[in-house]
Amino acid sequence: MKKILSLLLVASMLFGMIATLSGCGKKDAEIRIYLGDQIYDFDPALAFVDDNVNRVMSLIFEPLFLLDENGKVKPGLAKSYKIIEDEEKNLYQMEITLKETYWNDGKAKVTADDLYFAWTRILDPEFMSQAAPLLYDVKNATKVKQDVAGVSRNDIGLEANKDVFTITFEGKIDYDAFLRNLTSVALSPLRENKVTEGDPDKEYWAKRTSFIATNGAFAIRSWNASTGEFTLQKNEYYHVSEPEEGNKTKDVYPSQIQMQWTNEDFDRNYRGDMNGFLQDTFDKFYSLSDVAEEAIFCVGAMPLDKELRLEYFDDADVFDAFSTYSFVFNTNKAPFDNEKVRLALSMAIDRNYLAEELVFAKAADGFISHAVWDSVKKKTSFRSEAESLIVTEARLDEARALLAGVDTSATIKLTVRDTVEDHLIAEHVEEAWGELGFEVDVNYVKQDTEIWADEKGEPGRTVVVGSRIPVYDDGIQAAYISGEFDVLGLDYNMYSTNAFTALCGFTTLLNGNGVEYYIDETTGLSNAKNRLHCSGFSDAAYDAIMDRALAEKDLEKRADILHEAEEYLLSKMPIVPVVYNQNYYLVEKIGGLDFDGYGNPVLTHARLKVSLPEAEVKVEEEEEY
């Protein structure tokens, strides 16, 4: 649950990079960040089970538009756009002109073709991505995703012409709402040759950090799974017209962002001792312990200690996250195929207790998070207009009543991440479900490893000829995609300000998973079937509600339908919302640090605002920006 550990800007400890980049207001500096836990996949279209990933994605990829902290849409990759309407011809288009910018390696310009590739990839019926509903206003998008006969990828209403990207819609839409969809990092451009040519299996490109091409303010420089260290460097070609020597970006200040993931000793060593954590962290990076208190400037992660978190809560910038920590049931397996069992297991959870212990979280009384908008304005959240659909305290007696006559002898295998937050939640749930008669076997997942080698590997390992690079899979994401689990704990990401995208995930046809091809044993012919949500949930009544939501283009009227959809979904409970995630940041003595509308830190203009002792470091003349 990284969103609670969020992100620890342990500092622009930058401390002028000690003797080399010292000084106040220095732009070309190193920033240090402490993250919750490791990231293994940098494909922006697949960031749907880990809220922590979005903080990194927003630094290395840039979509067409950005959402600022006030909910306003700002240009990102887009330079300008215009709307084209011809009612007689039923023609409704958006024409977007791109800024001049290059990929981080400087070898190619970012063009409309890169957007075309990325978006048609998401809409390809063989590609699973719950970001697909972001594009369902585009002409033929739903038909292509569902593999409707006679409609191909070339029929999607997208056209690329150098730096001009033209989008054709099914009809007249709310253009402002569509622009907000385009702020999702999931719709960032991708360089086709990197995705399709550099990986023989075409599935590991986003895990090979030395290979990925990115178009954001920062690029991946190094990644070390064994030490938990991860470095981003300034993308020198960000918003640069020509990648010539000396012609480097002026839009990014920090030269590097040094990241460090937490480890298994984090909470044990520093429980109740924030000062000790800061001191040791500073010692580790710079060996200047006598000035450590002055050198830690921004903190956004701390040990799982309720009193410690409460102590810093009032001073933190707290953001409701676009995700809800939830349990997904595999409804294809007994006893989770029984609706009463799912409801009973949900009733047994004391969400108030969990939110209080985590501090930076809210007890979930619904599925859609507090950060999601109700319709057209950020100031009105979806949750503020919704009824409480879940009682947040435990109701064991009611749960037992629901289970009357149900065999509870089955062992429930609960799969969660191996983090301190997940441990807290899993231990509570293990006890609560045990009170109902179930035995719970908790599987704490760190990572699955795929071994890359140039010779035959051992049984059970994946081998790709011609490479010696180890690749690490996110075990939770792998289980989500495969559907091989009983109950899966994850951060269920909302993808955008619009509840429609998240709620689409549970439909039969609009979920973004496309179709699965198979050989009919009777006829021997190739056939296709729709891939369901990983829970296996499929309900005609729910599908009908979401079909109405898709057809309704008035956002206020659509919001009413989406509230109806959420209520119906939770009456069936294929997913159990547990807590609404929150991000938090403690900021001190660092300037130029902003936050976007998704609660992610914007570090492009981050700089140090502190003077250092002359005895330790020579202070250069201050620069103001």
XYZ file of C-alpha atoms in Angstrom:
625
model
C 0.000 0.000 0.000
C 2.518 2.521 -1.141
C 0.088 5.294 -1.261
C 0.221 5.393 2.464
C 4.001 5.224 2.543
C 3.637 7.418 -0.433
C 6.861 8.939 -1.297
C 9.596 10.191 0.869
C 11.408 13.118 -0.597
C 14.215 12.475 1.740
C 15.557 15.168 0.438
C 16.754 17.367 -1.878
C 19.208 16.458 0.606
C 20.768 17.760 -2.161
C 22.898 19.548 0.074
C 24.382 20.849 -3.049
C 25.461 17.321 -3.788
C 27.860 18.186 -1.004
C 30.990 19.846 -2.356
C 30.022 20.012 -5.987
C 26.523 21.404 -6.187
C 26.305 23.450 -3.005
C 24.350 26.644 -2.549
C 20.913 28.081 -2.016
C 18.371 27.954 -4.786
C 20.690 25.840 -6.904
C 18.816 24.387 -9.865
C 21.160 21.691 -11.129
C 20.880 19.559 -8.044
C 20.243 16.046 -6.803
C 16.989 15.161 -5.059
C 16.526 12.072 -2.912
C 13.209 10.271 -2.631
C 12.179 7.460 -0.298
C 9.473 5.211 -1.784
C 7.198 2.610 -0.240
C 8.311 -0.470 -2.132
C 9.734 -1.610 -5.424
C 8.340 -0.993 -8.883
C 8.805 -3.673 -11.528
C 6.819 -2.576 -14.570
C 6.982 0.833 -16.245
C 4.237 0.353 -18.830
C 1.885 3.327 -18.274
C -1.073 1.396 -19.692
C -0.790 -1.273 -16.988
C -0.487 0.806 -13.800
C -3.704 -0.429 -12.227
C -2.768 -2.426 -9.100
C -0.200 -0.196 -7.395
C -0.793 3.424 -6.470
C 2.930 3.912 -5.906
C 3.698 3.411 -9.598
C 1.834 6.541 -10.644
C 4.267 8.785 -8.795
C 7.132 7.500 -10.916
C 5.140 7.306 -14.169
C 4.202 10.980 -13.873
C 7.901 11.858 -13.735
C 9.072 9.841 -16.741
C 6.067 10.032 -19.104
C 4.132 13.077 -20.270
C 0.612 12.754 -21.757
C -0.953 15.380 -24.015
C -2.340 17.394 -21.103
C -1.657 17.745 -17.395
C -4.039 18.275 -14.476
C -2.922 20.861 -11.949
C -3.645 20.845 -8.227
C -6.726 23.025 -8.742
C -8.223 20.630 -11.280
C -7.424 22.754 -14.342
C -6.180 21.179 -17.565
C -2.780 22.482 -18.695
C -0.693 21.707 -21.807
C 1.694 18.788 -21.505
C 2.937 17.301 -24.746
C 0.223 19.304 -26.521
C 1.050 22.782 -27.784
C -2.506 23.664 -28.782
C -5.787 22.135 -29.856
C -8.936 23.071 -31.725
C -12.419 21.639 -32.028
C -13.903 20.944 -35.473
C -17.666 20.436 -35.785
C -19.885 19.905 -38.821
C -23.365 18.903 -37.695
C -24.600 18.213 -41.245
C -21.840 15.666 -41.802
C -21.998 14.452 -38.192
C -18.293 15.297 -37.932
C -16.861 16.033 -34.494
C -13.088 16.214 -34.132
C -10.291 17.450 -31.917
C -7.070 18.459 -33.669
C -4.036 18.590 -31.379
C -0.683 20.116 -32.323
C 2.307 18.755 -30.408
C 5.225 20.609 -28.885
C 8.694 19.999 -30.255
C 10.347 17.484 -27.959
C 12.519 14.375 -28.191
C 12.668 11.010 -26.500
C 15.143 10.834 -23.643
C 17.848 9.179 -25.786
C 17.700 12.050 -28.286
C 17.440 9.614 -31.210
C 13.906 10.422 -32.285
C 11.375 13.208 -32.075
C 8.102 12.553 -30.262
C 5.448 12.598 -32.979
C 1.745 11.986 -33.432
C 2.647 8.490 -34.640
C 3.808 7.672 -31.094
C 0.409 8.631 -29.714
C -1.338 6.679 -32.467
C 0.664 3.570 -31.598
C 0.091 3.890 -27.837
C -3.656 4.469 -28.115
C -4.361 1.808 -30.730
C -2.318 -0.608 -28.608
C -4.644 0.057 -25.662
C -7.658 -0.466 -27.922
C -6.284 -3.634 -29.513
C -8.639 -6.515 -28.605
C -5.684 -8.732 -27.641
C -4.212 -6.177 -25.212
C -5.550 -6.036 -21.654
C -5.720 -2.521 -20.210
C -8.403 -0.983 -18.053
C -7.328 2.396 -19.429
C -9.335 1.625 -22.584
C -12.574 3.283 -21.327
C -10.711 6.615 -21.328
C -10.951 6.448 -25.131
C -14.482 5.137 -25.633
C -15.667 8.476 -27.042
C -13.343 7.935 -30.026
C -15.047 6.690 -33.183
C -15.114 2.871 -33.401
C -13.065 2.502 -30.203
C -15.520 0.183 -28.448
C -16.148 -1.870 -31.601
C -12.439 -2.484 -32.157
C -11.842 -3.327 -28.495
C -14.677 -5.873 -28.635
C -13.401 -7.277 -31.962
C -16.644 -6.552 -33.799
C -16.602 -8.147 -37.268
C -15.810 -5.771 -40.107
C -14.099 -3.176 -37.917
C -10.306 -3.107 -37.683
C -7.657 -1.110 -35.869
C -7.405 1.143 -38.945
C -11.031 2.198 -38.469
C -10.399 3.862 -35.110
C -10.981 7.613 -35.327
C -7.321 8.533 -34.934
C -5.024 10.109 -37.486
C -1.357 11.047 -37.149
C 0.408 13.556 -39.376
C 3.846 14.517 -38.047
C 3.101 16.886 -35.147
C -0.686 16.934 -35.619
C -2.891 14.326 -33.962
C -6.536 14.278 -35.038
C -9.240 12.532 -33.009
C -12.659 11.832 -34.526
C -15.541 11.145 -32.136
C -18.684 9.042 -32.451
C -20.733 12.226 -32.048
C -20.837 15.401 -30.032
C -19.258 14.912 -26.597
C -18.238 16.946 -23.572
C -14.814 18.046 -24.829
C -13.663 19.329 -21.436
C -14.315 15.924 -19.907
C -12.358 14.237 -22.693
C -9.446 16.624 -22.148
C -9.388 15.590 -18.491
C -9.172 11.960 -19.632
C -6.128 12.931 -21.678
C -4.308 13.995 -18.491
C -4.042 10.331 -17.475
C -0.463 9.105 -17.720
C -1.882 5.864 -19.163
C -2.413 7.723 -22.468
C 1.199 8.849 -22.810
C 2.977 8.217 -26.135
C 5.131 5.127 -26.655
C 7.911 4.609 -29.194
C 6.844 1.652 -31.278
C 10.276 0.212 -32.027
C 11.038 0.042 -28.310
C 7.866 -1.920 -27.583
C 7.833 -4.244 -30.577
C 11.412 -4.699 -31.787
C 13.674 -4.785 -28.746
C 12.025 -7.701 -26.968
C 11.604 -11.088 -28.672
C 8.530 -11.879 -26.543
C 7.165 -8.290 -26.694
C 6.224 -8.374 -23.028
C 9.347 -7.465 -21.089
C 10.242 -4.126 -22.688
C 8.743 -2.144 -19.789
C 10.761 -4.138 -17.253
C 14.115 -3.542 -18.960
C 14.902 -0.151 -17.454
C 18.045 0.374 -19.514
C 15.993 -0.027 -22.676
C 12.843 2.071 -22.078
C 12.366 5.323 -24.004
C 10.428 8.019 -22.124
C 9.248 11.527 -22.992
C 8.771 13.060 -19.531
C 10.926 15.485 -17.576
C 13.063 12.620 -16.242
C 14.427 9.361 -17.598
C 15.476 6.101 -15.957
C 19.230 6.015 -15.447
C 19.707 2.963 -13.236
C 17.667 0.417 -11.297
C 18.936 -2.137 -8.822
C 16.426 -4.634 -7.430
C 18.868 -6.114 -4.935
C 19.769 -2.830 -3.224
C 16.429 -1.090 -3.732
C 18.078 1.888 -5.433
C 16.655 3.622 -8.453
C 17.941 6.728 -10.225
C 16.178 9.139 -12.553
C 18.141 11.738 -14.456
C 17.063 14.918 -16.155
C 15.763 14.312 -19.671
C 18.075 16.694 -21.515
C 15.839 16.582 -24.597
C 12.585 17.439 -22.806
C 10.820 20.175 -24.804
C 13.904 20.707 -26.963
C 13.459 21.372 -30.684
C 16.782 19.908 -31.869
C 18.962 17.450 -29.898
C 22.226 19.197 -30.698
C 25.194 19.484 -28.362
C 24.661 22.379 -25.980
C 20.963 22.575 -26.780
C 19.616 21.062 -23.568
C 16.323 21.475 -21.738
C 15.735 24.565 -19.651
C 12.454 23.266 -18.264
C 13.917 20.855 -15.683
C 16.010 21.943 -12.696
C 17.193 18.845 -10.768
C 19.941 16.896 -12.473
C 19.046 13.648 -10.729
C 16.450 12.072 -8.504
C 17.903 9.350 -6.293
C 15.246 6.939 -5.046
C 15.497 4.380 -2.275
C 12.844 1.787 -1.535
C 11.999 0.799 2.010
C 13.131 -2.614 3.176
C 11.976 -5.211 5.672
C 13.946 -3.532 8.509
C 12.334 -0.123 7.966
C 9.566 -0.385 10.555
C 11.403 -2.604 13.014
C 14.346 -0.220 13.232
C 12.492 3.072 13.282
C 9.129 2.386 14.919
C 8.380 5.512 16.991
C 11.729 7.096 16.103
C 11.346 9.483 13.187
C 14.440 11.484 14.169
C 16.493 8.305 14.205
C 15.232 7.434 10.748
C 16.119 10.865 9.368
C 19.523 10.841 11.040
C 20.442 7.367 9.766
C 19.176 8.149 6.283
C 21.302 11.252 6.129
C 24.326 9.406 7.500
C 23.925 6.755 4.833
C 23.892 9.212 1.954
C 26.328 11.890 3.095
C 28.127 11.023 6.362
C 27.498 14.516 7.731
C 25.416 13.659 10.787
C 26.103 16.928 12.620
C 23.983 18.859 10.112
C 21.367 16.215 9.427
C 18.517 18.227 10.936
C 19.128 21.023 8.438
C 19.539 18.717 5.476
C 16.242 16.778 5.475
C 13.709 18.891 3.678
C 10.779 16.826 2.514
C 9.437 13.645 4.034
C 6.540 11.568 2.758
C 7.015 8.138 4.289
C 7.453 7.036 7.840
C 7.309 3.835 9.875
C 3.924 2.286 10.587
C 3.448 3.779 14.031
C 0.071 5.356 14.782
C 1.319 7.908 17.318
C 4.236 8.911 15.126
C 2.002 9.436 12.095
C -0.519 11.425 14.135
C 2.301 13.638 15.393
C 3.170 14.682 11.841
C -0.354 14.647 10.399
C -1.164 18.330 10.970
C 2.039 19.446 9.246
C 1.634 17.222 6.206
C 0.126 18.004 2.819
C -2.462 15.232 2.586
C -4.123 14.248 -0.697
C -6.943 11.809 -1.325
C -5.507 9.258 -3.745
C -7.142 8.017 -6.943
C -7.189 4.494 -5.571
C -8.964 2.321 -3.029
C -7.212 -0.520 -1.262
C -9.488 -3.480 -1.954
C -9.847 -7.247 -1.960
C -10.914 -8.838 -5.242
C -12.711 -12.193 -5.048
C -12.300 -14.919 -7.639
C -16.006 -15.546 -8.209
C -15.208 -18.612 -10.334
C -14.105 -20.483 -7.210
C -16.110 -21.775 -4.271
C -17.024 -20.356 -1.817
C -16.561 -16.956 -3.524
C -19.090 -17.877 -6.194
C -21.685 -17.450 -3.447
C -22.815 -13.834 -3.177
C -23.727 -14.276 0.499
C -20.196 -15.424 1.329
C -18.695 -12.357 -0.334
C -21.035 -10.021 1.545
C -20.365 -11.777 4.846
C -16.593 -11.550 4.445
C -16.961 -7.831 3.750
C -19.143 -7.326 6.829
C -16.504 -8.897 9.083
C -13.904 -6.187 8.338
C -13.527 -3.287 10.776
C -12.571 -0.546 8.348
C -12.633 2.133 11.036
C -9.948 0.301 12.995
C -7.725 -0.096 9.931
C -8.048 3.554 8.890
C -7.235 4.704 12.429
C -4.128 2.530 12.614
C -2.900 3.585 9.177
C -3.697 7.272 9.888
C -3.229 8.334 6.277
C -6.334 6.512 5.047
C -10.123 6.684 5.304
C -12.526 3.849 6.020
C -14.114 2.849 2.716
C -17.895 3.197 2.634
C -17.949 2.760 -1.158
C -15.688 1.813 -4.050
C -14.891 5.083 -5.887
C -12.262 7.111 -4.028
C -12.699 10.629 -2.640
C -10.365 12.063 -5.292
C -12.703 11.234 -8.188
C -15.002 14.015 -9.377
C -18.775 13.703 -9.389
C -19.247 15.363 -12.763
C -17.679 18.604 -13.957
C -15.974 20.247 -10.970
C -13.192 19.114 -8.684
C -14.801 20.745 -5.655
C -17.652 18.223 -5.830
C -16.347 14.704 -5.331
C -18.145 11.540 -6.327
C -18.131 10.406 -2.702
C -19.722 13.601 -1.390
C -22.727 12.952 -3.638
C -22.958 9.230 -2.884
C -24.660 7.356 -0.093
C -22.612 5.214 2.265
C -22.851 1.782 0.693
C -20.787 -0.105 3.275
C -21.056 -0.007 7.067
C -17.480 0.678 8.138
C -17.502 -1.110 11.499
C -17.426 -4.898 11.757
C -20.799 -6.673 11.893
C -19.873 -10.231 12.809
C -23.344 -11.299 13.976
C -24.935 -10.224 10.677
C -22.123 -11.916 8.773
C -22.693 -15.187 10.638
C -26.415 -14.976 9.883
C -25.667 -14.650 6.174
C -23.482 -17.744 6.346
C -26.164 -19.933 7.897
C -26.079 -23.256 6.068
C -22.845 -22.378 4.225
C -19.846 -24.690 4.523
C -17.055 -22.583 6.030
C -14.466 -25.351 6.184
C -12.664 -24.074 3.068
C -9.253 -22.452 3.418
C -9.097 -18.963 1.956
C -5.808 -18.103 0.280
C -5.307 -14.344 0.620
C -2.605 -12.848 -1.617
C -1.215 -9.420 -0.698
C 1.988 -7.433 -1.008
C 4.744 -7.936 1.533
C 4.507 -4.453 3.061
C 3.857 -3.397 6.638
C 0.506 -1.878 5.677
C -0.619 -5.032 3.908
C 0.523 -7.061 6.899
C -1.620 -4.947 9.218
C -4.702 -5.361 7.026
C -4.125 -9.064 6.307
C -3.621 -9.910 9.979
C -6.864 -8.145 10.882
C -8.766 -9.887 8.089
C -7.262 -13.271 8.982
C -8.617 -12.891 12.501
C -12.004 -11.491 11.396
C -12.645 -14.184 8.795
C -11.445 -16.762 11.299
C -14.279 -15.610 13.568
C -16.655 -16.699 10.800
C -15.153 -20.195 10.740
C -12.796 -19.823 7.772
C -9.112 -20.673 7.861
C -7.043 -18.004 6.126
C -3.683 -18.694 4.491
C -1.932 -15.378 3.766
C 0.525 -15.292 0.882
C 2.789 -12.240 1.149
C 4.180 -11.474 -2.309
C 7.441 -9.652 -2.896
C 8.281 -10.394 -6.495
C 8.492 -13.105 -9.112
C 11.719 -13.293 -11.054
C 12.077 -14.022 -14.745
C 15.665 -14.985 -15.615
C 17.068 -13.672 -18.886
C 20.070 -15.548 -20.238
C 21.847 -16.513 -23.441
C 21.765 -20.203 -22.644
C 19.127 -22.720 -21.630
C 17.706 -21.929 -18.225
C 16.501 -24.107 -15.412
C 12.985 -25.612 -15.456
C 10.301 -23.116 -14.483
C 12.295 -20.112 -15.563
C 11.697 -17.960 -18.595
C 14.694 -17.680 -20.893
C 15.156 -15.135 -23.649
C 18.111 -15.765 -25.915
C 20.626 -12.966 -26.267
C 20.214 -11.189 -22.946
C 21.665 -11.532 -19.451
C 19.334 -8.994 -17.809
C 17.236 -10.233 -14.860
C 13.622 -9.125 -15.059
C 11.330 -8.836 -12.052
C 7.569 -9.189 -12.195
C 5.107 -7.572 -9.827
C 3.492 -10.655 -8.328
C 0.226 -8.850 -7.569
C -0.076 -7.568 -11.130
C 0.733 -11.017 -12.500
C -2.004 -12.597 -10.354
C -4.472 -9.889 -11.381
C -3.853 -10.472 -15.087
C -3.906 -14.269 -14.856
C -6.868 -14.487 -12.466
C -5.011 -17.156 -10.485
C -5.948 -16.272 -6.907
C -8.667 -16.765 -4.293
C -8.687 -13.274 -2.792
C -6.276 -10.590 -3.993
C -5.362 -7.416 -2.079
C -4.380 -4.427 -4.218
C -4.617 -0.696 -4.833
C -7.498 -0.404 -7.283
C -6.585 2.631 -9.388
C -9.272 4.909 -10.852
C -7.134 6.128 -13.806
C -8.923 9.474 -14.158
C -11.176 12.060 -12.514
C -14.151 10.191 -14.001
C -15.739 7.264 -12.111
C -16.853 5.763 -15.426
C -13.415 4.323 -16.163
C -13.088 2.398 -12.888
C -16.678 1.132 -12.935
C -16.285 -0.103 -16.518
C -13.770 -2.642 -15.257
C -16.536 -4.929 -13.967
C -18.616 -4.981 -17.157
C -18.666 -7.883 -19.572
C -17.792 -5.914 -22.717
C -16.488 -2.473 -21.678
C -13.831 -3.570 -19.181
C -10.820 -2.982 -21.453
C -9.670 -6.606 -21.375
C -10.650 -7.269 -24.977
C -11.086 -10.807 -26.226
C -9.350 -14.151 -25.884
C -8.851 -16.351 -28.957
C -9.094 -20.143 -28.768
C -9.551 -23.184 -30.998
C -13.009 -24.737 -30.921
C -12.444 -28.453 -30.216
C -15.543 -29.407 -32.178
C -14.962 -27.446 -35.376
C -11.213 -26.911 -35.165
C -11.809 -23.257 -36.023
C -10.425 -20.206 -34.263
C -12.961 -18.453 -32.075
C -13.021 -15.607 -29.594
C -14.659 -14.842 -26.255
C -14.721 -11.700 -24.145
C -12.242 -11.568 -21.309
C -14.000 -10.779 -18.043
C -12.727 -8.829 -15.081
C -10.151 -10.870 -13.158
C -12.828 -11.536 -10.528
C -14.843 -13.397 -13.170
C -17.799 -11.109 -12.426
C -20.344 -10.768 -15.232
C -23.850 -9.454 -14.635
C -26.388 -8.450 -17.293
C -28.114 -5.916 -15.048
C -24.808 -4.203 -14.253
C -23.866 -4.187 -17.941
C -27.161 -2.474 -18.774
C -26.501 0.279 -16.238
C -23.031 0.940 -17.637
C -24.321 0.893 -21.227
C -26.675 3.715 -20.238
C -23.749 5.581 -18.672
C -21.731 5.259 -21.893
C -24.615 6.558 -23.983
C -25.290 9.531 -21.689
C -23.010 12.453 -22.616
C -24.429 14.945 -20.086
C -21.962 14.517 -17.216
C -24.388 15.416 -14.453
C -26.925 12.891 -15.708
C -24.170 10.335 -16.218
C -23.049 10.844 -12.609
C -26.487 9.750 -11.384
C -26.187 6.570 -13.449
C -22.693 5.895 -12.122
C -23.913 6.192 -8.534
C -26.547 3.602 -9.425
C -23.824 1.381 -10.900
C -21.616 1.608 -7.811
C -24.532 0.734 -5.534
C -25.454 -2.291 -7.643
C -21.829 -3.454 -7.867
C -21.406 -3.434 -4.096
C -24.686 -5.270 -3.622
C -22.971 -8.144 -5.474
C -19.543 -7.503 -3.898
C -17.054 -9.015 -6.383
C -14.677 -6.478 -4.861
C -14.413 -5.475 -1.207
C -13.259 -1.870 -0.702
C -11.262 -1.613 2.535
C -9.754 1.876 2.848
C -9.538 4.940 0.636
C -5.843 5.603 0.093
C -4.175 8.907 0.885
C -0.799 10.389 -0.025
C 1.055 12.691 2.328
C 4.106 14.918 2.143
C 6.036 16.848 4.773
C 7.768 19.731 3.013
C 10.364 22.033 4.526
C 13.181 24.127 3.064
C 12.636 23.044 -0.509
C 11.261 25.400 -3.130
C 9.557 24.904 -6.460
C 7.843 21.691 -5.350
C 4.300 21.457 -6.712
C 1.655 18.747 -6.821
C -0.552 17.775 -9.726
C -4.269 17.041 -9.702
C -3.578 13.364 -9.019
C -1.617 14.108 -5.850
C 1.748 13.353 -7.460
C 4.764 15.579 -6.766
C 5.953 17.759 -9.657
C 9.728 18.004 -9.348
C 10.701 19.808 -12.539
C 11.381 23.081 -10.679
C 12.411 21.687 -7.289
C 15.349 23.463 -5.631
C 17.051 23.758 -2.264
C 16.234 26.673 0.031
C 18.766 26.435 2.825
C 22.269 27.692 3.600
C 24.962 25.240 4.609
C 27.695 25.717 7.213
C 30.772 27.187 5.572
C 32.944 24.855 7.620
C 31.446 21.857 5.849
C 30.781 23.127 2.354
C 31.772 26.227 0.471
C 28.593 28.166 -0.248
C 28.224 29.561 -3.733
C 26.382 32.767 -4.548
C 22.618 32.296 -4.196
C 20.537 32.056 -7.343
C 16.823 32.884 -7.258
C 14.290 31.288 -9.586
